[in-house]
Short mmCIF file of C-alpha atoms in Angstrom, two decimals:
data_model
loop_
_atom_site.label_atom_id
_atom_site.label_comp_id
_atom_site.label_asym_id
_atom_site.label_seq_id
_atom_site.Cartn_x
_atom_site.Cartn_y
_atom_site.Cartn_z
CA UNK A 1 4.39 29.40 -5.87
CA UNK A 2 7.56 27.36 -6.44
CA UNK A 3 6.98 23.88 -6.91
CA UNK A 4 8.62 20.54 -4.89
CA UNK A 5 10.17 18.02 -7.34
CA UNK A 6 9.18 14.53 -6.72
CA UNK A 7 10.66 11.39 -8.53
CA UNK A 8 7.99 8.73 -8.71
CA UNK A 9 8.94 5.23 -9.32
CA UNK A 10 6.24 2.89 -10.56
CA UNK A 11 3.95 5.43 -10.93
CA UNK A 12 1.68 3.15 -13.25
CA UNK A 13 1.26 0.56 -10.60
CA UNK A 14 -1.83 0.51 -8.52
CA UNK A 15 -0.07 2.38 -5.53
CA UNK A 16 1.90 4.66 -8.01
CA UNK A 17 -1.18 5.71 -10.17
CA UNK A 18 -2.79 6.68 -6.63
CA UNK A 19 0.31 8.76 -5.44
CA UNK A 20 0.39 10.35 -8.92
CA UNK A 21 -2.97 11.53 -8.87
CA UNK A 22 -2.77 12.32 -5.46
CA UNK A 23 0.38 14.76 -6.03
CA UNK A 24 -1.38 15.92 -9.27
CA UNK A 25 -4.36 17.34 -7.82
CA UNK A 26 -3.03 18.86 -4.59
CA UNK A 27 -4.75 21.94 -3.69
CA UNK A 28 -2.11 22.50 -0.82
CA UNK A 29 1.65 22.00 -2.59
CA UNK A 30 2.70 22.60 -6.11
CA UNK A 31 4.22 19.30 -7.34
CA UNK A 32 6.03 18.71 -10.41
CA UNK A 33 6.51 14.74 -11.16
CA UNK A 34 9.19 12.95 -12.74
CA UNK A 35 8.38 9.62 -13.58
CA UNK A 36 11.21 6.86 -13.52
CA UNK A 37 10.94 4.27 -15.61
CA UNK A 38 12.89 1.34 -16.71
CA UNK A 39 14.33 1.94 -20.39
CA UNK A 40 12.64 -1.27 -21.74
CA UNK A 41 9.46 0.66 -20.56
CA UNK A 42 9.40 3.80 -21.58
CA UNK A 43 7.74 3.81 -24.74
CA UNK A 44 4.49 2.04 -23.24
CA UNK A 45 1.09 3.37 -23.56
CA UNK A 46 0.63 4.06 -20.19
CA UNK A 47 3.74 6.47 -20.25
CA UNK A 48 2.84 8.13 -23.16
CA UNK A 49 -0.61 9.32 -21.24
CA UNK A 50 1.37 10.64 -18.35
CA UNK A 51 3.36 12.90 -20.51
CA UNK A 52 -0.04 13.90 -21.68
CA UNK A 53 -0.78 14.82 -18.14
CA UNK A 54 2.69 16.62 -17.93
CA UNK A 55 4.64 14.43 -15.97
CA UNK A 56 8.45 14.22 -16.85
CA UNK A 57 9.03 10.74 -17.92
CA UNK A 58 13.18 9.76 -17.44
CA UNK A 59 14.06 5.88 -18.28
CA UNK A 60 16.29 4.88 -15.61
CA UNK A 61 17.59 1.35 -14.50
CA UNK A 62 17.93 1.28 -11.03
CA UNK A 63 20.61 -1.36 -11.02
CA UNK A 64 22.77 0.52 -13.66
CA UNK A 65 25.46 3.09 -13.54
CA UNK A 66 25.58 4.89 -10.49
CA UNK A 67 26.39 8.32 -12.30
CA UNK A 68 23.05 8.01 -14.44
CA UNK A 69 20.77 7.31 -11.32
CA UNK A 70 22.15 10.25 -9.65
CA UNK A 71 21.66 12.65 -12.55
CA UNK A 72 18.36 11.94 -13.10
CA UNK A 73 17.89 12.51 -9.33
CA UNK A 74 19.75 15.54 -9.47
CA UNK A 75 17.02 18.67 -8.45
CA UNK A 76 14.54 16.14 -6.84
CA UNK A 77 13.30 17.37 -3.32
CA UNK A 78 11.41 14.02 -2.72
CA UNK A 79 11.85 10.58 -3.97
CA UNK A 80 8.78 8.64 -3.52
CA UNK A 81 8.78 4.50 -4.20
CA UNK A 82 6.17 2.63 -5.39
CA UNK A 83 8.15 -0.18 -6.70
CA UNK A 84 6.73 -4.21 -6.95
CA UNK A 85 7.05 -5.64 -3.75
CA UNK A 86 9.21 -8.71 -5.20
CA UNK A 87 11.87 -5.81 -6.12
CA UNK A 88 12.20 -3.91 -2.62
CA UNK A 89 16.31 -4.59 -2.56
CA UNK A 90 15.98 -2.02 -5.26
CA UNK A 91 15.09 0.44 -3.13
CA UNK A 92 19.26 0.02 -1.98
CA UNK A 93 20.56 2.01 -4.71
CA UNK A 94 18.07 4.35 -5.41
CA UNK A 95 18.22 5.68 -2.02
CA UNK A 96 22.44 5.69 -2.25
CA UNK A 97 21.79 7.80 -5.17
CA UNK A 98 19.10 9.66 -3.56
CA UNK A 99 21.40 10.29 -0.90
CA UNK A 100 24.43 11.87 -3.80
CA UNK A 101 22.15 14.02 -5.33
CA UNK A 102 21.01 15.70 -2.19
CA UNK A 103 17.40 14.92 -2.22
CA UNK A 104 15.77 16.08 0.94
CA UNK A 105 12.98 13.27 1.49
CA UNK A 106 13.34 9.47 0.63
CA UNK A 107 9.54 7.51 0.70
CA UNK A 108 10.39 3.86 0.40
CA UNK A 109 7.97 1.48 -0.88
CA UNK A 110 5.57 1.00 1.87
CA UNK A 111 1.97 1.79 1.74
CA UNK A 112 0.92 -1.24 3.25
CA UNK A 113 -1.03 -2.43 6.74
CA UNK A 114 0.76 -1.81 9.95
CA UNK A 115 3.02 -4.82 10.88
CA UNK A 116 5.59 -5.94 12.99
CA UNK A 117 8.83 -5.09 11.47
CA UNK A 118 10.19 -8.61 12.40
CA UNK A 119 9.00 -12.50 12.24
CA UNK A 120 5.56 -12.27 11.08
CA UNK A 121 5.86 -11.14 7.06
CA UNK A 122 9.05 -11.72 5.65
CA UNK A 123 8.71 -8.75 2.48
CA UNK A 124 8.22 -6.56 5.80
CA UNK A 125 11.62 -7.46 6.69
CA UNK A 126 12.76 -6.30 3.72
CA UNK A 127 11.35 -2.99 3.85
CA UNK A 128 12.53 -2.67 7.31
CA UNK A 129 16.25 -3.56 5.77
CA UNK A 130 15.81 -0.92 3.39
CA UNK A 131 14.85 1.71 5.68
CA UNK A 132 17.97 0.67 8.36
CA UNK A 133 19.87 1.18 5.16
CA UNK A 134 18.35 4.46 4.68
CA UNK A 135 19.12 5.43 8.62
CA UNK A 136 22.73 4.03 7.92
CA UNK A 137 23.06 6.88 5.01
CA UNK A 138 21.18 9.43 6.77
CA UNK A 139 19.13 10.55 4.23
CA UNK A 140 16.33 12.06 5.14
CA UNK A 141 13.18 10.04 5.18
CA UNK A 142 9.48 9.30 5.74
CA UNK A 143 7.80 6.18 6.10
CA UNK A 144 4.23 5.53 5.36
CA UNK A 145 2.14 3.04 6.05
CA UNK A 146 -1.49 3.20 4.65
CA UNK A 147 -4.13 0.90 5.81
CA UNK A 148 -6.01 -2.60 4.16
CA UNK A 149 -7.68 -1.10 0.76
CA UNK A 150 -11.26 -0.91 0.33
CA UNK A 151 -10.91 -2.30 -3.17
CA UNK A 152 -9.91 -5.60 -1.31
CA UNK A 153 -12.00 -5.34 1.54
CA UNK A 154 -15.71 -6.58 -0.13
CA UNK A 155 -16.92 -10.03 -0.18
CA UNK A 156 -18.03 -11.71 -2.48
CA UNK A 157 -21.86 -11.39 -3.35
CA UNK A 158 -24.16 -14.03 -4.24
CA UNK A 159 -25.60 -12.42 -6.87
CA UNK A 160 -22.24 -11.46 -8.22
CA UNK A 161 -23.14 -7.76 -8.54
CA UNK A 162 -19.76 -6.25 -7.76
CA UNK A 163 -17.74 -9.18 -9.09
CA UNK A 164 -16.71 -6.43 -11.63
CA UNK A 165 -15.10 -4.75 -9.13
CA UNK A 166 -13.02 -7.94 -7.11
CA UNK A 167 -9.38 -8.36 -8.38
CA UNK A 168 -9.19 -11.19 -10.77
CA UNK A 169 -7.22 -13.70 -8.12
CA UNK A 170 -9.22 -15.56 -5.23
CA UNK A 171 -8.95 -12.66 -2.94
CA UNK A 172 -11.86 -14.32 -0.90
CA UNK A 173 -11.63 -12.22 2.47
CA UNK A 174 -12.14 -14.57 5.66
CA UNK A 175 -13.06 -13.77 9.23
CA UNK A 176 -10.77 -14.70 11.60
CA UNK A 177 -11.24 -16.31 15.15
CA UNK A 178 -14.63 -14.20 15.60
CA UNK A 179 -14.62 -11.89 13.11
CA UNK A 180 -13.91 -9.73 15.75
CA UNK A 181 -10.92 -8.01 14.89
CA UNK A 182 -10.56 -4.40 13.91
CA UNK A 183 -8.41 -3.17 11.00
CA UNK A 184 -7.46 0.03 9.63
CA UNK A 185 -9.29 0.47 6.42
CA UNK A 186 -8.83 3.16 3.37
CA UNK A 187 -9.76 3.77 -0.14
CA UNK A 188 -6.79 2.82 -2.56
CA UNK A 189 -7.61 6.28 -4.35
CA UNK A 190 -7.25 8.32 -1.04
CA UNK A 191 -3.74 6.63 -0.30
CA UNK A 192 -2.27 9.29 -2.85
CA UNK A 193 -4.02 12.47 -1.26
CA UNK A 194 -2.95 11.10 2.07
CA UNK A 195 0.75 10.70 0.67
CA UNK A 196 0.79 14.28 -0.94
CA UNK A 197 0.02 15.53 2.38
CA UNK A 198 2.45 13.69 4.01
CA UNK A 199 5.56 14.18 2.48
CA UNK A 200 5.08 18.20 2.49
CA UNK A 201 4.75 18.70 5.83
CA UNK A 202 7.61 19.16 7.74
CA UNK A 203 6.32 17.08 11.05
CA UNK A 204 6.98 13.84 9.19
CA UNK A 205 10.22 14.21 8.03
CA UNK A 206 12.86 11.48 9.96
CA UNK A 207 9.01 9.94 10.84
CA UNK A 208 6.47 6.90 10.40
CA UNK A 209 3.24 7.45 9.67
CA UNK A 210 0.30 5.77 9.68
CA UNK A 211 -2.73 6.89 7.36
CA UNK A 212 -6.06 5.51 7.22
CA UNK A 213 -9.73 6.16 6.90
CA UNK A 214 -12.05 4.13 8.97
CA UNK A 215 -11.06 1.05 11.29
CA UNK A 216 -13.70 -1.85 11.20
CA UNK A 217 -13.98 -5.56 12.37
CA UNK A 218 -14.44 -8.24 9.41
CA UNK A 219 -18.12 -8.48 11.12
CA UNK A 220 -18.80 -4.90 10.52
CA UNK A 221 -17.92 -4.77 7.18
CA UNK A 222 -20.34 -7.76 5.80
CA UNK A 223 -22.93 -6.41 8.20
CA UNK A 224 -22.62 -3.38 6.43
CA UNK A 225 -22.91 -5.17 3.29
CA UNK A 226 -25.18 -7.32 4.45
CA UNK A 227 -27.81 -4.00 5.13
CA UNK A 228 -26.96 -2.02 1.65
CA UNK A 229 -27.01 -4.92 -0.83
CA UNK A 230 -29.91 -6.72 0.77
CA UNK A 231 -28.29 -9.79 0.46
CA UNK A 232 -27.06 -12.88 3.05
CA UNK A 233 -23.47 -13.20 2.94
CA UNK A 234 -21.82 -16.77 4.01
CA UNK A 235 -19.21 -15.86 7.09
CA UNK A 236 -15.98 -18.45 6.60
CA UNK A 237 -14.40 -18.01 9.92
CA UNK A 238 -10.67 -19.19 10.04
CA UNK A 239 -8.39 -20.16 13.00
CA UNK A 240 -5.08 -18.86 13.50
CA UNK A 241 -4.11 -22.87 13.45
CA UNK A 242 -5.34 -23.13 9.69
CA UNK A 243 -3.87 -19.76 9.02
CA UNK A 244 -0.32 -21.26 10.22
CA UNK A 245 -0.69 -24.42 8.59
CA UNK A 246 -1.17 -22.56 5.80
CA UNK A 247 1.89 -20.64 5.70
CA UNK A 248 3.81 -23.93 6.35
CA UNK A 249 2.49 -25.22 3.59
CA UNK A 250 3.21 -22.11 1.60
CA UNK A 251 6.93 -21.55 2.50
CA UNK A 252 7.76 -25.05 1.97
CA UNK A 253 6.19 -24.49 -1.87
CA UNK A 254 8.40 -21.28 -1.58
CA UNK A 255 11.60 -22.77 -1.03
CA UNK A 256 11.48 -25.30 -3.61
CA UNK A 257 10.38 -22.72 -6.22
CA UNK A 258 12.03 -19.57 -4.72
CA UNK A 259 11.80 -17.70 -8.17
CA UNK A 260 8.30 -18.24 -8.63
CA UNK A 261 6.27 -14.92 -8.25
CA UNK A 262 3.29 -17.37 -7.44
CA UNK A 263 4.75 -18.98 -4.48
CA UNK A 264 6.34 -15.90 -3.51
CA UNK A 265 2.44 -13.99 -3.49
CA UNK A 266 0.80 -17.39 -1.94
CA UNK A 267 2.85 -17.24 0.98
CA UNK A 268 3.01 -13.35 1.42
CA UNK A 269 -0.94 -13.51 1.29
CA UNK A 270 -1.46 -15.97 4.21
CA UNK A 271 0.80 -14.25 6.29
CA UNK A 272 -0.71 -10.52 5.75
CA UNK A 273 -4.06 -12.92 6.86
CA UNK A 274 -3.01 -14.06 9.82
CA UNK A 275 -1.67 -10.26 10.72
CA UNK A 276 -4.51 -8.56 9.94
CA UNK A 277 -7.76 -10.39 10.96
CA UNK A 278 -6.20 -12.96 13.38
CA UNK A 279 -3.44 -11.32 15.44
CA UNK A 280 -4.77 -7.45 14.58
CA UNK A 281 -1.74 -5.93 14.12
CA UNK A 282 -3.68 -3.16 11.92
CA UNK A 283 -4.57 -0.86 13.83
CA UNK A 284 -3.94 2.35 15.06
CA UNK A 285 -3.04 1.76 18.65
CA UNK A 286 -0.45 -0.78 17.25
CA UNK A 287 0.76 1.45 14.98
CA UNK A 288 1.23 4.55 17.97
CA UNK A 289 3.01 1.27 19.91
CA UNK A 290 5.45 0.92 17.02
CA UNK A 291 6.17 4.67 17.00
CA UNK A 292 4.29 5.84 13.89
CA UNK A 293 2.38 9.35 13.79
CA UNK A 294 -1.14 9.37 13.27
CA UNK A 295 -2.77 10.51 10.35
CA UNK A 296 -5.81 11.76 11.86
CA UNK A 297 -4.20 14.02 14.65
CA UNK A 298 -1.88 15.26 12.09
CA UNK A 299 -4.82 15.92 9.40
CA UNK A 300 -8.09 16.26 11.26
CA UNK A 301 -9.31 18.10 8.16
CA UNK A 302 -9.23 15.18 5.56
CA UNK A 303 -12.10 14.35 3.62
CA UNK A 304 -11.85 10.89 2.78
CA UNK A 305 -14.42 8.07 1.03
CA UNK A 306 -16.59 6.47 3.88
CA UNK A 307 -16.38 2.26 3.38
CA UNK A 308 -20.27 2.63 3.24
CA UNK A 309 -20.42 5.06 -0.02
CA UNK A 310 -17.70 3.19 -1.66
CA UNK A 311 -20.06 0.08 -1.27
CA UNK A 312 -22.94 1.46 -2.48
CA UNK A 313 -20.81 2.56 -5.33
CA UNK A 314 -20.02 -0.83 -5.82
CA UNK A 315 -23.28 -1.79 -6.12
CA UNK A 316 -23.77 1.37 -8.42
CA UNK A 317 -21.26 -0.17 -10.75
CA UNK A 318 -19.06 3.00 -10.53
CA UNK A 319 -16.22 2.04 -9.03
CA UNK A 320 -12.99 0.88 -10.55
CA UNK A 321 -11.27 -2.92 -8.83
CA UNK A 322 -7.75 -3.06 -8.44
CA UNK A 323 -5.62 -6.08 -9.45
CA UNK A 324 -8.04 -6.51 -12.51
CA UNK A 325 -5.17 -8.69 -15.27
CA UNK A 326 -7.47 -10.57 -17.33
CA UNK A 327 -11.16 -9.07 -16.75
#
């Protein structure tokens, strides 16, 4: 069986390392991985174990020569992005290059909840200039968009059990208006099957697609939690009025520090907030609205983790937390 060539880049970030694994241990397409990786980087530890895992690893500075990008793109069937969110205007001349070395699929850096493409998160606007840029070239693309992660789904226990397992920022996860609201939920380590799925079947190509494993309301998910872990959870409801203010509050620090990674996150986080649990843009009708194909009509037979044996997992002390600097 021949194998597709996929170019990975920021395949040791948290979305990467899923997508890597995922492509790794297909059972349905042969894959063969080239890692890109920026030259200062390419003699870290965490490179040196994918080589042990037989990935190609290629230093490559995607704001350098042109002529270099393209050769080390040259043979790639499918370019898949995973790049830091702060660097999605990178995206610009990978995919020019992309589009030179005849690669047949182009995955921008996506992977995220279903929003509006327009005036609610501004990184989403990025990512939507990056794929009109895309459209402009007409390289063949797919866009993927993957659900809220499980990893940053759990509240906070009062016993602390799973604190363990809770990225190392306040990631506190409020209820908003009623706790009412439904989102589109999926285990950080299934985003990577779901993507090697995606991007070999020829149904998505030119396509958005929306991927996801279970869709629950912020109520649902601590009553679940409430039930396994035996404990009483605190519910902090939160208005879309606080949620604005908020974000006012945020820009404002934004603009006065706009190259500060902190402000940048701050505001990007209150704004996802107010998308997901307050206006409930994540969801899969929303995401059929926008246009995107769903990932559960296209692959009815996907096994994924349930939300409720990831949290007893939790509780276990099996699973591993995303985001975890400093623990």
């Amino acid at each position: 069986m021949s194998s597709t060539q996929v170019a990975l880049v920021g395949a040791t970030g948290e979305t990467g390392t899923s997508i890597l694994n995922g492509l790794l241990g297909s059972s349905t397409t042969k894959f063969k991985v080239t890692a890109l990786a920026r030259p200062e980087s390419i003699d870290k530890p965490a490179y040196t174990e994918l080589k042990s895992r037989g990935v190609r690893v290629v230093p490559c500075d995607l704001k350098g020569p042109q002529d270099a990008l393209v050769s080390a793109l040259s043979g790639i069937d499918v370019v898949i992005s995973a790049i830091f969110f702060a660097n999605l205007m990178d995206e610009i001349p990978l995919a020019e290059a992309a589009k030179l070395a005849g690669v047949k699929r182009f995955v921008q850096s996506a992977f995220m909840v279903v929003l509006p493409p327009r005036g609610v998160v501004d990184f989403r606007e990025k990512k939507e200039e990056v794929l009109n840029y895309v459209q402009k070239l007409r390289l063949p693309y797919t866009y993927i968009d993957a659900g809220w992660w499980y990893q940053l789904t759990l509240p906070r226990l009062p016993s602390g059990r799973w604190d363990y397992a809770l990225p190392s920022y306040d990631s506190e996860p409020r209820l908003g208006g009623d706790g009412n609201v439904p989102s589109a939920l999926a285990d950080i380590r299934d985003v990577g099957r779901y993507v090697a799925r995606v991007v070999a079947d020829p149904r998505t190509l030119n396509k958005k697609v929306h991927v996801y494993s279970e869709v629950l309301t912020r109520n649902q998910v601590y009553d679940l939690v409430e039930k396994i872990s035996g404990e009483r959870l605190e519910r902090k409801y939160i208005t879309a009025e606080e949620i604005t203010t908020r974000i006012e509050e945020a820009r404002a620090n934004y603009q006065a520090n706009p190259k500060s990674l902190e402000a940048f996150g701050a505001l990007s986080t209150q704004q996802l907030l107010l998308s997901w649990v307050v206006r409930g843009d994540n969801t899969p009708e929303y995401a059929r609205y926008l246009g995107y194909l769903d990932g559960k009509e296209l692959y009815p037979d996907f096994e994924y983790v349930k939300f409720e044996d990831y949290v007893k997992a939790a509780l276990d002390g099996t699973v591993k937390g995303v985001y975890q600097a400093g623990k």
